[in-house]
Coordinates of N, CA and C in Angstrom, one line a residue:
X1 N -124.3 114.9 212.1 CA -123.2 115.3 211.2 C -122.4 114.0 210.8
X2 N -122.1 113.3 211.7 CA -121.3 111.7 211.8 C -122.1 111.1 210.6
X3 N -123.6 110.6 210.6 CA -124.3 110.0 209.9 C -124.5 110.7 208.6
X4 N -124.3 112.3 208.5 CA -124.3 112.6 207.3 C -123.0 112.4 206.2
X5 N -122.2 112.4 207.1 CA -120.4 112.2 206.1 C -120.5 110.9 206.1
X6 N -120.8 109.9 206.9 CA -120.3 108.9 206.9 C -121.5 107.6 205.5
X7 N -123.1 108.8 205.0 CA -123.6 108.6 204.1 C -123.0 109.0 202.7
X8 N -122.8 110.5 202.7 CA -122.0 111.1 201.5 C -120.7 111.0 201.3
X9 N -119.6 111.5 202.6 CA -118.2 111.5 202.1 C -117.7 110.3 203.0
X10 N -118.1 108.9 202.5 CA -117.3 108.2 203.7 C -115.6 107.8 204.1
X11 N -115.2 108.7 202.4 CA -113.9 109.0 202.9 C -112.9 109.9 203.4
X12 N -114.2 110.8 203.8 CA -113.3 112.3 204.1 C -112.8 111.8 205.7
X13 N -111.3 112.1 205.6 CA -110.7 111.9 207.0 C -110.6 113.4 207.6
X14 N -110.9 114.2 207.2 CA -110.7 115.6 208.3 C -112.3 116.3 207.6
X15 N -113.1 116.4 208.9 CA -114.0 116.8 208.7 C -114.2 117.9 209.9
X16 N -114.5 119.0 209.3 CA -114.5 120.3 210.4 C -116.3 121.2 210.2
X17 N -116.8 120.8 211.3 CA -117.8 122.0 211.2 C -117.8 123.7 211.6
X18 N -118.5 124.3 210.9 CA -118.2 125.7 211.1 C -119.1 126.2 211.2
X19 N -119.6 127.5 211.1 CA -120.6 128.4 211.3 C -121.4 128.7 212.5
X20 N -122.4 128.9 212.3 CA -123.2 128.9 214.0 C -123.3 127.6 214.4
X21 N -123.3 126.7 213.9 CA -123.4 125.3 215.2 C -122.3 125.0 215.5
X22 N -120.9 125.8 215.2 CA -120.3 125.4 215.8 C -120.0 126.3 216.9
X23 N -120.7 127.7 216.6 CA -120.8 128.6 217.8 C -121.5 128.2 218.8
X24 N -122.5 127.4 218.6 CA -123.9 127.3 219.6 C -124.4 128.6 219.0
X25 N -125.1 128.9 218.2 CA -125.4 130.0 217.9 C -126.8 129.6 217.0
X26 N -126.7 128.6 216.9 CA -128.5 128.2 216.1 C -129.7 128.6 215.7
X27 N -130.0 129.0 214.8 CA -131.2 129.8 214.5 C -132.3 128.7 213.9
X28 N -133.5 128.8 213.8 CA -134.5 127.6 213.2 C -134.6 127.6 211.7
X29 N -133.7 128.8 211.2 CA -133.0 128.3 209.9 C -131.6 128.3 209.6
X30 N -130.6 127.9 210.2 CA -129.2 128.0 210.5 C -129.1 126.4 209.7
X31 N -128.4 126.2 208.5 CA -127.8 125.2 208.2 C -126.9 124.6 208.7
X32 N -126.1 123.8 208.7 CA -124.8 123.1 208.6 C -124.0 123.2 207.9
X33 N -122.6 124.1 208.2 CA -121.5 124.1 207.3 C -120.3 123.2 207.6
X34 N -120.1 122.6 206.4 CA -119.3 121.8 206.7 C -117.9 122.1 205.6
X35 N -116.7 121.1 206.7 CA -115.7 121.7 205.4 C -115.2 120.4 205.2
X36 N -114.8 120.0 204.4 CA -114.1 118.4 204.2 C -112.6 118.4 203.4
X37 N -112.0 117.8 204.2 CA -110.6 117.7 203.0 C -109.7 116.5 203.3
X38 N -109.8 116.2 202.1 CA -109.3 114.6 201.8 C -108.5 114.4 200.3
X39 N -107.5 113.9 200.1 CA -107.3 113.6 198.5 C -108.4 112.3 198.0
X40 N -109.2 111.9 198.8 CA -110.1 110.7 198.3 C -111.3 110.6 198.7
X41 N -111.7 112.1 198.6 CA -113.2 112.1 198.9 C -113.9 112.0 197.4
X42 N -113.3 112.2 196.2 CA -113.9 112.1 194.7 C -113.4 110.7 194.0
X43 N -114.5 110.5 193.4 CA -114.5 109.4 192.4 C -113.6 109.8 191.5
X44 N -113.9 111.0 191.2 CA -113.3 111.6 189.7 C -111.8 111.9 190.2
X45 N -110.7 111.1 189.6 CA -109.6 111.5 190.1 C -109.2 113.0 189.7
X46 N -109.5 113.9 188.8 CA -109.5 115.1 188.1 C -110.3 116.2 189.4
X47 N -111.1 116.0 190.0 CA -111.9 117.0 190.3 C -111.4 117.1 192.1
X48 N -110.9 118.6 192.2 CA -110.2 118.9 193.4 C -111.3 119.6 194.9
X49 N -112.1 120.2 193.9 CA -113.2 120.6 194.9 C -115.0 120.6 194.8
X50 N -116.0 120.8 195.8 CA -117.3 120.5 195.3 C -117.8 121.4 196.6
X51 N -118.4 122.7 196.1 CA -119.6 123.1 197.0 C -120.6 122.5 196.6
X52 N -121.6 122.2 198.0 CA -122.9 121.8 197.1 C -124.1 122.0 198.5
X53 N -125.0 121.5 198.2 CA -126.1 121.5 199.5 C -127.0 120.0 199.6
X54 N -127.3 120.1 200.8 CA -127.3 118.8 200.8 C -128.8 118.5 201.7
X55 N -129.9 118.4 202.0 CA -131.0 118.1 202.5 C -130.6 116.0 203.4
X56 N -130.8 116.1 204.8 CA -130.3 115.0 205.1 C -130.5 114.8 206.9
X57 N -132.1 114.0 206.6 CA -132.5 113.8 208.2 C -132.9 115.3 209.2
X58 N -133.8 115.9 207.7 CA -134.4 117.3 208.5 C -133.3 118.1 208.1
X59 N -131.7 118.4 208.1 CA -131.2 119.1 208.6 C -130.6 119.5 207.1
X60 N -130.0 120.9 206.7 CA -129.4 121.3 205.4 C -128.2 121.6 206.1
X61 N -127.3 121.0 204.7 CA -125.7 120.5 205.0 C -125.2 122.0 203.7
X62 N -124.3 122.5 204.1 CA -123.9 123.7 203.1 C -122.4 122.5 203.3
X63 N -122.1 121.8 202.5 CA -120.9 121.9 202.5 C -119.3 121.8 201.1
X64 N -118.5 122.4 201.3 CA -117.3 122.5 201.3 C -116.1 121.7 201.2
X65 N -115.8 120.8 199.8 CA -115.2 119.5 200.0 C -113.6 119.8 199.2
X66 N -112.6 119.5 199.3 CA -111.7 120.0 198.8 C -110.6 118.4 199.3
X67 N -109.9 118.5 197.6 CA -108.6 117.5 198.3 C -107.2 118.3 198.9
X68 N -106.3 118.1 199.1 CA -105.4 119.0 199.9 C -105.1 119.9 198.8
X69 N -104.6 119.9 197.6 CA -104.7 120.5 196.6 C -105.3 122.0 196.5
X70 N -107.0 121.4 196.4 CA -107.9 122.3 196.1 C -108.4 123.1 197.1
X71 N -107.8 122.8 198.3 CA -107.9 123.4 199.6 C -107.2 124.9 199.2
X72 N -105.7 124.4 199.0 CA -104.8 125.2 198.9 C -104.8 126.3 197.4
X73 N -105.9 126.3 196.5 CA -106.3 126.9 195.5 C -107.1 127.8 196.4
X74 N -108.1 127.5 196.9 CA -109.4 128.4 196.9 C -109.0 129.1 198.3
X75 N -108.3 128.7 199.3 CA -108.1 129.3 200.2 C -107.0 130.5 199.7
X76 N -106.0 130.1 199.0 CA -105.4 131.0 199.0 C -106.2 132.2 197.7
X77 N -107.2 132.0 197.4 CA -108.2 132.9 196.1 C -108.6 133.8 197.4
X78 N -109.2 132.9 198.4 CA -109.8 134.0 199.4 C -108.9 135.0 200.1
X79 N -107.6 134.3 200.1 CA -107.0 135.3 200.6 C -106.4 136.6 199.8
X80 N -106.5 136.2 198.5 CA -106.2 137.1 197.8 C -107.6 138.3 197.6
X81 N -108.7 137.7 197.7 CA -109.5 138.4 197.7 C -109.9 139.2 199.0
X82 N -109.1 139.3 200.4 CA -109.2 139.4 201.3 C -110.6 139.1 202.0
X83 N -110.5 138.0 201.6 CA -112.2 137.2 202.4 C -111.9 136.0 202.5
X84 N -111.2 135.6 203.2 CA -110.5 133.5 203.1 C -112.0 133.0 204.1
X85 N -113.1 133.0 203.4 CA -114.2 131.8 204.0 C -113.4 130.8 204.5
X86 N -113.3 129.7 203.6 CA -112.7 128.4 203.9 C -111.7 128.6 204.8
X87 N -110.9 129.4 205.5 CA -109.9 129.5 206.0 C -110.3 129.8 207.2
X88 N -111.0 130.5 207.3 CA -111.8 130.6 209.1 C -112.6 129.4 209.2
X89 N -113.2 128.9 208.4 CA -113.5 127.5 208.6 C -112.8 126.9 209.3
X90 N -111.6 126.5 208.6 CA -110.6 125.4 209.0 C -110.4 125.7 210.7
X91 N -110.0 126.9 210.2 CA -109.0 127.8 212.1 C -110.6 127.6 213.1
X92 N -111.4 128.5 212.4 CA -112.3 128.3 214.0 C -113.2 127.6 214.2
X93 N -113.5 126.8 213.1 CA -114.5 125.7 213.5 C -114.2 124.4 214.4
X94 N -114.8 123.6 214.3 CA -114.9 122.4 215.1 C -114.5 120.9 214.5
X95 N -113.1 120.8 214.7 CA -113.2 119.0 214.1 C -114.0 118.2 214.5
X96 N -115.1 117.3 213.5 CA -115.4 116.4 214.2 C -114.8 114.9 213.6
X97 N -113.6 114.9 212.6 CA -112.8 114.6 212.0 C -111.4 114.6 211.9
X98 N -110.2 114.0 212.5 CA -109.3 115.1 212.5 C -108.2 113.6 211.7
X99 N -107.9 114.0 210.4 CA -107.1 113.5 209.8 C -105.4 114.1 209.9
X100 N -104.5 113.1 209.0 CA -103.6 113.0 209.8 C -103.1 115.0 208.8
X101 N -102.1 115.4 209.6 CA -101.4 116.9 209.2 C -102.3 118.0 209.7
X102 N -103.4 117.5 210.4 CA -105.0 118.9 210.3 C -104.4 120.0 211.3
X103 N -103.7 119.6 212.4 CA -102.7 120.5 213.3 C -102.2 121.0 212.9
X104 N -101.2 120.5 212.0 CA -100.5 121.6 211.0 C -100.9 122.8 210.2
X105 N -101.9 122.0 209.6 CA -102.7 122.8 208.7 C -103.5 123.9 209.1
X106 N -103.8 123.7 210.3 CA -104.7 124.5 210.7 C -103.2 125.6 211.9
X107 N -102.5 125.0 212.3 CA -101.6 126.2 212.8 C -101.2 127.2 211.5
X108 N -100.7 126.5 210.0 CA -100.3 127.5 209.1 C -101.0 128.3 208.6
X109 N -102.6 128.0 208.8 CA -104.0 129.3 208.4 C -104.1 129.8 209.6
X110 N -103.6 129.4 210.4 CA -103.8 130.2 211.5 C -103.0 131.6 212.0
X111 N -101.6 131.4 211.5 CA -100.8 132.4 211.3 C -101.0 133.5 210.2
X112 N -101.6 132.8 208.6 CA -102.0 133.6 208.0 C -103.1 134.9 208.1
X113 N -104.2 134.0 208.8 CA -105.1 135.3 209.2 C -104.7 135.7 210.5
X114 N -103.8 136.0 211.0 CA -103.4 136.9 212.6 C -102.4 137.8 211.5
X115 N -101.8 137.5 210.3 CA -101.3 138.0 209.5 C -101.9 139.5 209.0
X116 N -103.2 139.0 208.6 CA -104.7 139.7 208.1 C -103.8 140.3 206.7
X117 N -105.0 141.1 206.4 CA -104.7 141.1 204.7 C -103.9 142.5 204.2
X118 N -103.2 142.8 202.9 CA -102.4 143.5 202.4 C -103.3 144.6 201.5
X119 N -103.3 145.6 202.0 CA -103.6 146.5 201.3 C -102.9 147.2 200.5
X120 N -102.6 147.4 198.8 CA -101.8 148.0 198.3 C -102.1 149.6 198.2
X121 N -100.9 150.1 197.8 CA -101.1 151.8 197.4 C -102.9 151.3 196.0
X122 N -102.3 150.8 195.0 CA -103.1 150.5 193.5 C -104.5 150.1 194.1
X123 N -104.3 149.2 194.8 CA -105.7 148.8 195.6 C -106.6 150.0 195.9
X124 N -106.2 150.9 197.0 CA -106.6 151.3 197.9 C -106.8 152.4 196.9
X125 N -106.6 153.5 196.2 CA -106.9 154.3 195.5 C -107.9 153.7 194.6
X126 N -108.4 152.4 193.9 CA -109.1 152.0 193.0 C -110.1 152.3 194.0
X127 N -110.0 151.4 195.4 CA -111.5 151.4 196.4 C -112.2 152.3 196.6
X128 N -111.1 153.9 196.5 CA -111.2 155.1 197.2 C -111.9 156.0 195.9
X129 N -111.6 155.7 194.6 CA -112.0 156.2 193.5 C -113.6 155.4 193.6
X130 N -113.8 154.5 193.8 CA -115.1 154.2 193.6 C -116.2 154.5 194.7
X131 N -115.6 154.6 196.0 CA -116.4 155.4 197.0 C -116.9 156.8 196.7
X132 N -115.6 157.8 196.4 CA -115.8 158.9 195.8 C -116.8 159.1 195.1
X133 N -117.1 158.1 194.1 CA -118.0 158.3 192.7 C -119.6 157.8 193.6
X134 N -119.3 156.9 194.6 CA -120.9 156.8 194.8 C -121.4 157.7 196.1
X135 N -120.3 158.5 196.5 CA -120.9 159.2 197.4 C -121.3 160.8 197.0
X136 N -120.5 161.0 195.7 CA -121.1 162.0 195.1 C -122.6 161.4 194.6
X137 N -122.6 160.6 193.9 CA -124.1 160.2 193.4 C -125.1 160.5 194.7
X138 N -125.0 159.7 195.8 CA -126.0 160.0 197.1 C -125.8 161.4 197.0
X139 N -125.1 162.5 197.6 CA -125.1 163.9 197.8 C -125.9 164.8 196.3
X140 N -125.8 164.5 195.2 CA -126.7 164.7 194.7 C -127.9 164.3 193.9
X141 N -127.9 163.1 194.5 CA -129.2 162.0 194.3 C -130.2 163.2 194.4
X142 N -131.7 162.4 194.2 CA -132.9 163.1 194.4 C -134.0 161.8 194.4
X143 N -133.5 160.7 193.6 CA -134.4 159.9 194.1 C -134.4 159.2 195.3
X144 N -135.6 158.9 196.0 CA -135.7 158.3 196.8 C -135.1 156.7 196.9
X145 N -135.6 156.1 195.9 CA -135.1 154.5 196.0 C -133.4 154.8 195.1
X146 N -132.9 155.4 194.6 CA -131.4 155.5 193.4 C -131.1 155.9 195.3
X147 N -131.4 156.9 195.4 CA -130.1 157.1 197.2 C -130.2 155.7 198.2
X148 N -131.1 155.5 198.2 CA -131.3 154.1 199.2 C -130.6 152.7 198.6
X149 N -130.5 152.5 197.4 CA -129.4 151.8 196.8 C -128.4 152.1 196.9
X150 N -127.8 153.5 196.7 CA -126.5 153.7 196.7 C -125.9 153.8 198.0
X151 N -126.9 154.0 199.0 CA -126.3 154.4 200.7 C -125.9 152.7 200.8
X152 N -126.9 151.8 200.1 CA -126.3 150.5 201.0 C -125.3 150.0 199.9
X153 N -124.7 150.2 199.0 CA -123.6 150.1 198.4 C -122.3 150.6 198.7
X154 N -122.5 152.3 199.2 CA -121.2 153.2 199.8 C -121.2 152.0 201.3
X155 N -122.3 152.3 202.0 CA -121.7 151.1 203.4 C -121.0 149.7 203.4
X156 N -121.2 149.2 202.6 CA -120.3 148.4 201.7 C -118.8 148.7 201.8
X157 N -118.8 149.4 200.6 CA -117.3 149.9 200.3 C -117.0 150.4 201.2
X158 N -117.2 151.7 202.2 CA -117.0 152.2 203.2 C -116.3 151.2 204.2
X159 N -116.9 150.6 204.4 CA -116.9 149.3 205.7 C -115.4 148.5 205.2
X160 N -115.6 148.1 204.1 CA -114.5 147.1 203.5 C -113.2 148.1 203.4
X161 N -113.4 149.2 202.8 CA -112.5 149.9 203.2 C -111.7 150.3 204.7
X162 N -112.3 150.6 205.4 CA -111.9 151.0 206.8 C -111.0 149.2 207.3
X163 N -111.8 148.3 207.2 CA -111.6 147.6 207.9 C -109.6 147.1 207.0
X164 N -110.3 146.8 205.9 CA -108.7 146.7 205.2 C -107.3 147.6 205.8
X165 N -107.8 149.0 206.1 CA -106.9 150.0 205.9 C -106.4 149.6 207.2
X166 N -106.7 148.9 208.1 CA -106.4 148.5 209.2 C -105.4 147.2 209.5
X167 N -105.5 146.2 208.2 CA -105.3 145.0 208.1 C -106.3 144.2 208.4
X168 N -107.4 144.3 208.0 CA -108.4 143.6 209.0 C -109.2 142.6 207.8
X169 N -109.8 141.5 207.9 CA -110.2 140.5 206.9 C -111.9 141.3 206.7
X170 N -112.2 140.8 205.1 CA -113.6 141.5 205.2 C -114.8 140.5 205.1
X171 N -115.8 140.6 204.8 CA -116.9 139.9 204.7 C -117.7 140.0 204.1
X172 N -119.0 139.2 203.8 CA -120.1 139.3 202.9 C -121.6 139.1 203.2
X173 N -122.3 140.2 203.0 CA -123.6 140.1 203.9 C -123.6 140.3 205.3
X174 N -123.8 139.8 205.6 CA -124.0 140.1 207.2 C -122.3 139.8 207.9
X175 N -121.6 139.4 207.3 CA -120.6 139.0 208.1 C -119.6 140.3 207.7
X176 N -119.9 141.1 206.9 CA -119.6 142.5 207.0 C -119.6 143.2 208.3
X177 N -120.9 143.6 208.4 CA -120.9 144.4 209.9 C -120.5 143.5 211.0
X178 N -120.6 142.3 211.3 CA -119.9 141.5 211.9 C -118.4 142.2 212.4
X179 N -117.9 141.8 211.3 CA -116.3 142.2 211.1 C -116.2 143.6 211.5
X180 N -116.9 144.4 211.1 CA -116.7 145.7 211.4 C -116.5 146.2 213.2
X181 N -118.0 145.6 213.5 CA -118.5 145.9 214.6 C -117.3 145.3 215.8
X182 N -116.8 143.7 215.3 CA -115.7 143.1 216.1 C -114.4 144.1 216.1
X183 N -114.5 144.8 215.0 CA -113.0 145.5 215.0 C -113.0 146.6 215.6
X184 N -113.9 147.7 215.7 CA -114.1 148.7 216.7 C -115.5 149.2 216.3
X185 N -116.4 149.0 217.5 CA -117.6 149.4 217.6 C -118.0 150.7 217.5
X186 N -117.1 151.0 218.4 CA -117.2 152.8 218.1 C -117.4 153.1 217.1
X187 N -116.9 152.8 215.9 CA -116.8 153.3 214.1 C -117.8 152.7 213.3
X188 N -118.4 152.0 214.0 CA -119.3 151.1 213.3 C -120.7 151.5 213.8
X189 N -120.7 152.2 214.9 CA -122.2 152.5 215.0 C -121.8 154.0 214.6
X190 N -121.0 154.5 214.4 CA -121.0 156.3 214.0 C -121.1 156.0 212.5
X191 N -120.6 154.6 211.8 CA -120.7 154.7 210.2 C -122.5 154.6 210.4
X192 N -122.9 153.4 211.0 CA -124.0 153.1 210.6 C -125.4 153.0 211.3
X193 N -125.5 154.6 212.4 CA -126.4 155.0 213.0 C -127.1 156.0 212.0
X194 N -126.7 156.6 211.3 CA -127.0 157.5 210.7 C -127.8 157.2 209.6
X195 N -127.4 155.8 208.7 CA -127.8 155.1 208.1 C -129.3 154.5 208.2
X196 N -129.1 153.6 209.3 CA -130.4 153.5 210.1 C -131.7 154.1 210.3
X197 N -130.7 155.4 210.5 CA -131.9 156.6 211.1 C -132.4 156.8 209.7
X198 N -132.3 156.8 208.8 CA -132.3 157.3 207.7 C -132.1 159.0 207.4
X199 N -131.0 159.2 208.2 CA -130.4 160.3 207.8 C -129.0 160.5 207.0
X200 N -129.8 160.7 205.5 CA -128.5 160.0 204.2 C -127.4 160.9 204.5
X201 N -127.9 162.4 204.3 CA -126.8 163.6 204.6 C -126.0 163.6 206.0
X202 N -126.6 163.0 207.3 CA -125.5 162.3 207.6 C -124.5 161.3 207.7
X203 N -125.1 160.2 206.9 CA -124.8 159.4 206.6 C -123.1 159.5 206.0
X204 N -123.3 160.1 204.2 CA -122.9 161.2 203.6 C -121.2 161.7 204.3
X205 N -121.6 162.6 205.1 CA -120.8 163.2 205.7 C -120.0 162.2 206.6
X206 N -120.2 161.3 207.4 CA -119.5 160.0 208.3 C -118.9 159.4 207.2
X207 N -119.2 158.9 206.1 CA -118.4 158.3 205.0 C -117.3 159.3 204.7
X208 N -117.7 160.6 204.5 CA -116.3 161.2 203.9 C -115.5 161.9 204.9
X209 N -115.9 161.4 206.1 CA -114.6 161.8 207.5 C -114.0 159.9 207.1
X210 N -115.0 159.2 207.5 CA -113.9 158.1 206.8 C -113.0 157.6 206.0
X211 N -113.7 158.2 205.2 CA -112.7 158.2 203.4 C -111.5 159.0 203.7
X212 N -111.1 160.0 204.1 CA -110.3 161.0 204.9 C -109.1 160.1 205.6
X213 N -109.9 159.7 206.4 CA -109.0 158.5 207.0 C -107.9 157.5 206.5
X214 N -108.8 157.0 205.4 CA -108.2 156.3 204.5 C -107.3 156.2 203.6
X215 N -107.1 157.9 203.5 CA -106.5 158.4 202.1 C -107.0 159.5 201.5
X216 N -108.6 159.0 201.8 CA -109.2 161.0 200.7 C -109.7 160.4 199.6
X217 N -110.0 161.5 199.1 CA -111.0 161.0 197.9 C -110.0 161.1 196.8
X218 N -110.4 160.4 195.5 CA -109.8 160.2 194.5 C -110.8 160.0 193.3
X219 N -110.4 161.0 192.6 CA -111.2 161.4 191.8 C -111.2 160.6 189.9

């Protein structure tokens, strides 16, 4: 990681790794996420942030470059979107970089997500109106592949729902059930045993004791 920043960003002074290598969690296709934040990591004085990927001594670099600025843009987009990526980055990953304010920085995201995220009345009826609509589709689905689309769409919403209604941050792809399963297991194998089994109609039925939960359906 040293030899790869110190090739590409040799001015990033706070460099933090994240993801599974910083869990020890390594897979034989697990990249490197990296997060970088610097006001002098860009040539271009104009340009505040750069995802990109990076191939470098065998290893793929996913990373994440931002000046303090642009930090403070896209972090706070995720929080608005209740999914702050970059923001768990910062809090739980690993400096292998630690520029000057990073303590700070990382105690003030760190209070934000123990915060977790705001569910509105406007919100929460929009989520609940669109669950509604796709759980009637599965209940009177008939195709085979139209229900199997739409079962992994309602677990989606379902999921992001529940977890929000709680205050809880959500996720994408696999870091969905993650989040679910971290926030209570119990709920998370009753949403998504039935699923599995491929039993839709119970499926179905677990989503709208949930939805219930939440608020009820909205039509």
């Amino acid at each position: 990681v040293g030899r790869f920043i110190a090739a590409r960003y040799p001015r990033a002074r706070t460099a933090i790794v994240a993801g599974s290598t910083a869990r020890d969690e390594r897979t034989h296709t697990s990249d490197i996420d990296l997060l970088l934040i610097d006001d002098d990591l860009f040539a271009d004085d104009t340009q505040a942030s750069e995802a990109a990927t990076f191939t470098f001594e065998g290893e793929i670099f996913e990373v994440f470059a931002y000046t303090a600025a642009g930090f403070e843009t896209w972090a706070n987009r995720g929080v608005a979107q209740h999914r702050p990526v970059i923001v768990h980055m910062l809090v739980e990953g690993v400096p292998v970089r630690s520029g000057p304010g990073l303590d700070d920085l990382r105690a003030r995201w760190h209070a934000v997500l123990a915060t977790g995220p705001v569910l509105d009345e406007t919100e929460s009826r929009i989520r609940r109106y669109v669950i509604t609509d796709l759980l009637d589709d599965l209940q009177d689905g008939t195709d085979p592949l139209e229900r199997h689309v739409v079962a992994g769409l309602l677990f989606e919403r379902m999921a992001e729902l529940m977890l929000l209604t709680d205050g809880q941050w959500i996720g994408s792809g696999k870091w969905l059930p993650r989040r679910l399963r971290a926030w209570s297991p119990q709920r998370a194998e009753q949403l998504s045993a039935p699923l599995l089994a491929g039993d839709i109609m119970g499926f179905a039925a677990r989503v709208g004791e949930e939805l219930e939960l939440a608020g009820g359906r909205v039509q």
